[in-house]
PDB file of C-alpha atoms in Angstrom:
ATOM      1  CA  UNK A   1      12.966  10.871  22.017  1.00  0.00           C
ATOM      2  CA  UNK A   2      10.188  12.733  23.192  1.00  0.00           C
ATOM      3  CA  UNK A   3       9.728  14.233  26.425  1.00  0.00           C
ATOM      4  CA  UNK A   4       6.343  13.487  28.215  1.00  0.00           C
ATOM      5  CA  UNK A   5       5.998  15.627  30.912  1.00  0.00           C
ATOM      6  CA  UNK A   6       2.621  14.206  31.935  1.00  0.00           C
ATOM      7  CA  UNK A   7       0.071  11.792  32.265  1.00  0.00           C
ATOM      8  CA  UNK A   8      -1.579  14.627  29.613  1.00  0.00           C
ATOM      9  CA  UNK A   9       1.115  14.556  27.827  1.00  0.00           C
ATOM     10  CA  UNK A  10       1.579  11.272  27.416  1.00  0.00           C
ATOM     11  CA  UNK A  11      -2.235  10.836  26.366  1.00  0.00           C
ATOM     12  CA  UNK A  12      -1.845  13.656  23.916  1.00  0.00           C
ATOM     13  CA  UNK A  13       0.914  11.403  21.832  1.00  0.00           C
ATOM     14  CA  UNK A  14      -1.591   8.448  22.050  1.00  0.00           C
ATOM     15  CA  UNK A  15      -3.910  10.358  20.470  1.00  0.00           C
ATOM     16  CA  UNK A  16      -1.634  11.316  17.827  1.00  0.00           C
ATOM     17  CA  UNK A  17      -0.244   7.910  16.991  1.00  0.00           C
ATOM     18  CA  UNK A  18      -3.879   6.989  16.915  1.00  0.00           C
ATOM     19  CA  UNK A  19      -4.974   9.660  14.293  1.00  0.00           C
ATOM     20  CA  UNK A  20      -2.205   7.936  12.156  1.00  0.00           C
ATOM     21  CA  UNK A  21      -3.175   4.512  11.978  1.00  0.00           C
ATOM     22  CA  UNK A  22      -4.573   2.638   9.503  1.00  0.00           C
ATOM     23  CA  UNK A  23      -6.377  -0.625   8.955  1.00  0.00           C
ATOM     24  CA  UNK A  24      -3.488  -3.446   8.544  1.00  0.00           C
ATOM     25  CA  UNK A  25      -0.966  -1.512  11.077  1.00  0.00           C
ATOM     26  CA  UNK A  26       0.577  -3.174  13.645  1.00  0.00           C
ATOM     27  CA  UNK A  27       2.300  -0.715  16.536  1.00  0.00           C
ATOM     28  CA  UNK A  28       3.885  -2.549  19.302  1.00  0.00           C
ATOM     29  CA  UNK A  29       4.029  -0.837  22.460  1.00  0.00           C
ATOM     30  CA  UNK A  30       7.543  -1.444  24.453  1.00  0.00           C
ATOM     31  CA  UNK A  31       9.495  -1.084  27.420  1.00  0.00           C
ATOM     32  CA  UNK A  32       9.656  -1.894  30.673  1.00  0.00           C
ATOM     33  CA  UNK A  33       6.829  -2.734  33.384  1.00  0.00           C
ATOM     34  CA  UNK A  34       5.318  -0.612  34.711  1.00  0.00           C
ATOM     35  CA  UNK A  35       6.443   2.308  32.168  1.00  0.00           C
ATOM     36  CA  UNK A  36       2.851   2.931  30.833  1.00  0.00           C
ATOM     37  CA  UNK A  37       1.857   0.798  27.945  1.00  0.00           C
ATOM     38  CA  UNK A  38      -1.160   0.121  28.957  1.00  0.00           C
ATOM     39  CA  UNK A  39      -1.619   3.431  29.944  1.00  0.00           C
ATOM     40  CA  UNK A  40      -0.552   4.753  26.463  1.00  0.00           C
ATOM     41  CA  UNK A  41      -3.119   1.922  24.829  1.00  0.00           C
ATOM     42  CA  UNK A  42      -6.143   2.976  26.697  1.00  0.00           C
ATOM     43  CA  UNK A  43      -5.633   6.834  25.826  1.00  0.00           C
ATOM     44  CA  UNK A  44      -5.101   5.057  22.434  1.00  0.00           C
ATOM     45  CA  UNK A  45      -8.865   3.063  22.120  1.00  0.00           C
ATOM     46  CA  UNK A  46     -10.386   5.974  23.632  1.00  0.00           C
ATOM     47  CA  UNK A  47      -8.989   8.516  20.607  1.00  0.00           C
ATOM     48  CA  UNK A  48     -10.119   5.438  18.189  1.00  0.00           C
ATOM     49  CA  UNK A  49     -13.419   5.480  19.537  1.00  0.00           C
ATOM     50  CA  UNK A  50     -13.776   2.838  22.543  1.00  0.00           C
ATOM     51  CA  UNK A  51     -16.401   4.659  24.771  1.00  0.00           C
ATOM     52  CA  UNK A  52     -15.355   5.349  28.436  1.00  0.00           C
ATOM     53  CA  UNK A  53     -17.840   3.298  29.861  1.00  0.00           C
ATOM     54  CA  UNK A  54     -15.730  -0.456  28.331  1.00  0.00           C
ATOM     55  CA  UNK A  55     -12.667  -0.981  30.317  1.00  0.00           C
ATOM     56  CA  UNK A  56      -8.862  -1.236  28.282  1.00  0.00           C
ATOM     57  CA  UNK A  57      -7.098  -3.374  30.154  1.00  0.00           C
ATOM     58  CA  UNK A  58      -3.620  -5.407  29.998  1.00  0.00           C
ATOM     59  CA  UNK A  59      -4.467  -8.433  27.999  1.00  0.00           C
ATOM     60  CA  UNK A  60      -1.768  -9.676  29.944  1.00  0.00           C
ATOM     61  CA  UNK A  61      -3.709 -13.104  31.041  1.00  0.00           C
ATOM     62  CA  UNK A  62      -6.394 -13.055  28.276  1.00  0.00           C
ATOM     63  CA  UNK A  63      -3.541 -12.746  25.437  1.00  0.00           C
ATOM     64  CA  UNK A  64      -5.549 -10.769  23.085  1.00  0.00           C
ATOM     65  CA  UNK A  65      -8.856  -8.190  23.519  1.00  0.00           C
ATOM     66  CA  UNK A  66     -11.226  -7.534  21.102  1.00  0.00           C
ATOM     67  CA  UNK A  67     -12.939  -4.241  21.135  1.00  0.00           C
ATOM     68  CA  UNK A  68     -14.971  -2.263  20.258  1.00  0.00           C
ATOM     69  CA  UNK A  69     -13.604  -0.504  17.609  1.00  0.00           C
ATOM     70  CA  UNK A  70     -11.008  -1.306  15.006  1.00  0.00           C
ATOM     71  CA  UNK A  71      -8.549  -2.341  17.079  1.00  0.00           C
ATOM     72  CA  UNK A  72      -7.364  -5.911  18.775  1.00  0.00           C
ATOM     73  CA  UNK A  73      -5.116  -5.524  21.318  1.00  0.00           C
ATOM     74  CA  UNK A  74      -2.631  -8.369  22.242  1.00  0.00           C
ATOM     75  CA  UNK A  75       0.063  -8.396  25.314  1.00  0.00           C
ATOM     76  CA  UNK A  76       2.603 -11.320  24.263  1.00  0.00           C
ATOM     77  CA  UNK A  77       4.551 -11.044  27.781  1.00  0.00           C
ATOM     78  CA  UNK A  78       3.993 -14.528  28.592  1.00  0.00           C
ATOM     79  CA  UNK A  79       4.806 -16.379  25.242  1.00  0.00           C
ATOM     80  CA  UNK A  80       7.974 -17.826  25.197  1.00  0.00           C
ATOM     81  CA  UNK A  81       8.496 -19.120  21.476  1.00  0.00           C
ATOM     82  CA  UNK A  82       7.603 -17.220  18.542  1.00  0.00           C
ATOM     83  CA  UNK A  83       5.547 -19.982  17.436  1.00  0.00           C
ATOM     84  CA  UNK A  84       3.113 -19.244  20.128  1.00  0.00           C
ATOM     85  CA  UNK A  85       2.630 -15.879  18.353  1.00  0.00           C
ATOM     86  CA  UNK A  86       1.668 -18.198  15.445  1.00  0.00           C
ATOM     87  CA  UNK A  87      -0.794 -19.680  17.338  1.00  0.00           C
ATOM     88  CA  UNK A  88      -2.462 -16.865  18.291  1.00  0.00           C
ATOM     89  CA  UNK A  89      -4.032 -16.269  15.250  1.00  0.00           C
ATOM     90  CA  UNK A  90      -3.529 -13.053  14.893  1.00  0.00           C
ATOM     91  CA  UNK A  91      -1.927 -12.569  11.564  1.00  0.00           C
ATOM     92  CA  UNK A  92      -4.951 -13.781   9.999  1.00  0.00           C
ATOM     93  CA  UNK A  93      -6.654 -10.630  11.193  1.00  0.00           C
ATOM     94  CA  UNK A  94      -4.358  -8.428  10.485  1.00  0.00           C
ATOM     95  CA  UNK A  95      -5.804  -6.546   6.973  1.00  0.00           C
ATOM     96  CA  UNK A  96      -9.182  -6.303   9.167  1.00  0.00           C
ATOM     97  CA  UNK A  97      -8.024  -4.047  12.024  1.00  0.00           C
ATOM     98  CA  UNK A  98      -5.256  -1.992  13.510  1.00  0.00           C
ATOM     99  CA  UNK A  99      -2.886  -4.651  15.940  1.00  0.00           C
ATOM    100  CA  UNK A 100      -1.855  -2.976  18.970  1.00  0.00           C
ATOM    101  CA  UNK A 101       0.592  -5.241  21.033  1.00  0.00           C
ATOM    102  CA  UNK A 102       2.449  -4.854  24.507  1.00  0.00           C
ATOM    103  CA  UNK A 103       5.768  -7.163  24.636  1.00  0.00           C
ATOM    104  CA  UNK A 104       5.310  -7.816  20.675  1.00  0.00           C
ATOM    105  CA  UNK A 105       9.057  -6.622  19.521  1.00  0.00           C
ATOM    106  CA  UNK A 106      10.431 -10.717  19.447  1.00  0.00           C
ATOM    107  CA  UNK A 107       7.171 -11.513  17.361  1.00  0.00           C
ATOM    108  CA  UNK A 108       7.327  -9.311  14.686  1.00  0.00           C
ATOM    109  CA  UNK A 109       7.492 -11.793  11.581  1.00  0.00           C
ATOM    110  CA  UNK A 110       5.057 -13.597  13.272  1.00  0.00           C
ATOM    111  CA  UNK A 111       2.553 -10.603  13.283  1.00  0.00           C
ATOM    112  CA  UNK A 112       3.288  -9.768   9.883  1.00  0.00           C
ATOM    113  CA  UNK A 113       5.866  -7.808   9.868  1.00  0.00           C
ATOM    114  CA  UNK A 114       5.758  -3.902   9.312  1.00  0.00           C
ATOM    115  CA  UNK A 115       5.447  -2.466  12.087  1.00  0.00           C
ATOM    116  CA  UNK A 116       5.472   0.786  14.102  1.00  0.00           C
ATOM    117  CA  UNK A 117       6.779   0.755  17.827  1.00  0.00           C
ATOM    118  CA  UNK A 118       6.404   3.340  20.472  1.00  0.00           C
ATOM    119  CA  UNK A 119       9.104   2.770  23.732  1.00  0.00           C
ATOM    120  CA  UNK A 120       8.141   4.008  26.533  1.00  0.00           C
ATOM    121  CA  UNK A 121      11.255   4.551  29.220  1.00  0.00           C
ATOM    122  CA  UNK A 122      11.381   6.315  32.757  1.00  0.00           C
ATOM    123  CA  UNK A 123      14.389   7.345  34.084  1.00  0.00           C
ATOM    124  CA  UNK A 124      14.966  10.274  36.331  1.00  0.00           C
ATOM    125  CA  UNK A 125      10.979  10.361  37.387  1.00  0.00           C
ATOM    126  CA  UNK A 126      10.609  11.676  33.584  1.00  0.00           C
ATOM    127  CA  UNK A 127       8.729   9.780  30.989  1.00  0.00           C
ATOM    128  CA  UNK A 128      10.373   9.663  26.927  1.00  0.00           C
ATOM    129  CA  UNK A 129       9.066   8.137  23.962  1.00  0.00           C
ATOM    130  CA  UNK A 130      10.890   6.727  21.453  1.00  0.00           C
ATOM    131  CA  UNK A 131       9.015   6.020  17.542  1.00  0.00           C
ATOM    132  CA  UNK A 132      10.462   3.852  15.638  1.00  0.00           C
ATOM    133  CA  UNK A 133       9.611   1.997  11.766  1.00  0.00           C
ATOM    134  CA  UNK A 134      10.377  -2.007  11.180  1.00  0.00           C
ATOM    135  CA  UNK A 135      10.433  -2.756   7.736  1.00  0.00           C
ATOM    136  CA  UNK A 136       8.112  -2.294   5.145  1.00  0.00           C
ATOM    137  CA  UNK A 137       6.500   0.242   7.329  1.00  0.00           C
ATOM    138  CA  UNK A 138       4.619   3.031   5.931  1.00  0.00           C
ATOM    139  CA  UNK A 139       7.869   5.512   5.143  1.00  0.00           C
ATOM    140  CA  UNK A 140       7.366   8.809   7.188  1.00  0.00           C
ATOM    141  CA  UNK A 141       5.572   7.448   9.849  1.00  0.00           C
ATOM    142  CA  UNK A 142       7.777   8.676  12.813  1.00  0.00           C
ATOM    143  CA  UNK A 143       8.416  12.190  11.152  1.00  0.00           C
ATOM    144  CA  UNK A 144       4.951  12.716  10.832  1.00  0.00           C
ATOM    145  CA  UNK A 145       4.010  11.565  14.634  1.00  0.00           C
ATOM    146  CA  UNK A 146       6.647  13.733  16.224  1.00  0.00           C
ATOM    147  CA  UNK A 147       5.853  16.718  13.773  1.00  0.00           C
ATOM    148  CA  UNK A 148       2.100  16.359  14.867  1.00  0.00           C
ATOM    149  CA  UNK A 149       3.152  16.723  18.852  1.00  0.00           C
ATOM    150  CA  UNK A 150       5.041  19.606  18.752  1.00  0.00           C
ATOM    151  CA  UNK A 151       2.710  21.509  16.193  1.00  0.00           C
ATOM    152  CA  UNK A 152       0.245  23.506  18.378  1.00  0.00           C
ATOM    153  CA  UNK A 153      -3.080  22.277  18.877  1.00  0.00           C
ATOM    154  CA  UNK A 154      -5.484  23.210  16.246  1.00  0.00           C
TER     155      UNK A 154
END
């Protein structure tokens, strides 16, 4: 687990998860409401390139956003079966962009599979995130990530 202290803090991560990502990756974003997610995405697009003037917002009505960068970001709360992940489409566009999705954990094989998860929890009126690798993830992933936010800042 890692501490985040801050809303700075918290950001900085983002950042670094975001300087790791590659075209084809999928990184769910977890826990509960209200934790952050979307928090943690927008600090995300923004390292990626989104310019601050184009709102990130929950996708949690519009299912999926496409923006402006290489990203499409997806908030599966609301879909009950994973066949409704199917639906979505969203595995077809996988190898073209980087799939960030809230609530995505369930849908996993139908996003592909291989994916990297960040869990955000807040307990105690302190903030920890948790990286984790599904299968057929890029090996390292999580070492590298947590190595990056403790090294000092270039």
């Amino acid at each position: 687990w890692l501490r985040l202290e801050t809303r700075r803090a918290t950001a900085r991560l983002a950042q670094r998860v975001a300087a790791s990502l590659r075209t084809g990756d999928l990184l769910l974003l977890s826990g509960e409401l209200g934790v952050g997610k979307t928090f943690f995405a927008r600090a995300l697009c923004r390292a990626r390139g989104v310019p601050s003037d184009v709102r990130v917002t929950s996708p949690t009505f519009a299912l999926v956003n496409e923006l402006p960068c290489d990203i499409v970001h997806a908030d599966l709360y609301r879909l009950g079966a994973t066949a409704e992940a199917y639906d979505l489409g969203l595995i077809e566009r996988r190898d073209d962009v980087i799939m960030l999705v809230e609530w995505g954990t369930e849908h996993v094989a139908a996003l592909g599979g291989g994916a990297f998860e960040v869990e955000l929890e807040v307990s105690g009126g302190t903030r920890t995130a948790h990286l984790r690798q599904h299968a057929a993830s890029r090996a390292g992933w999580v070492q590298a990530v947590a190595a990056a936010c403790v090294a000092p800042d270039a």
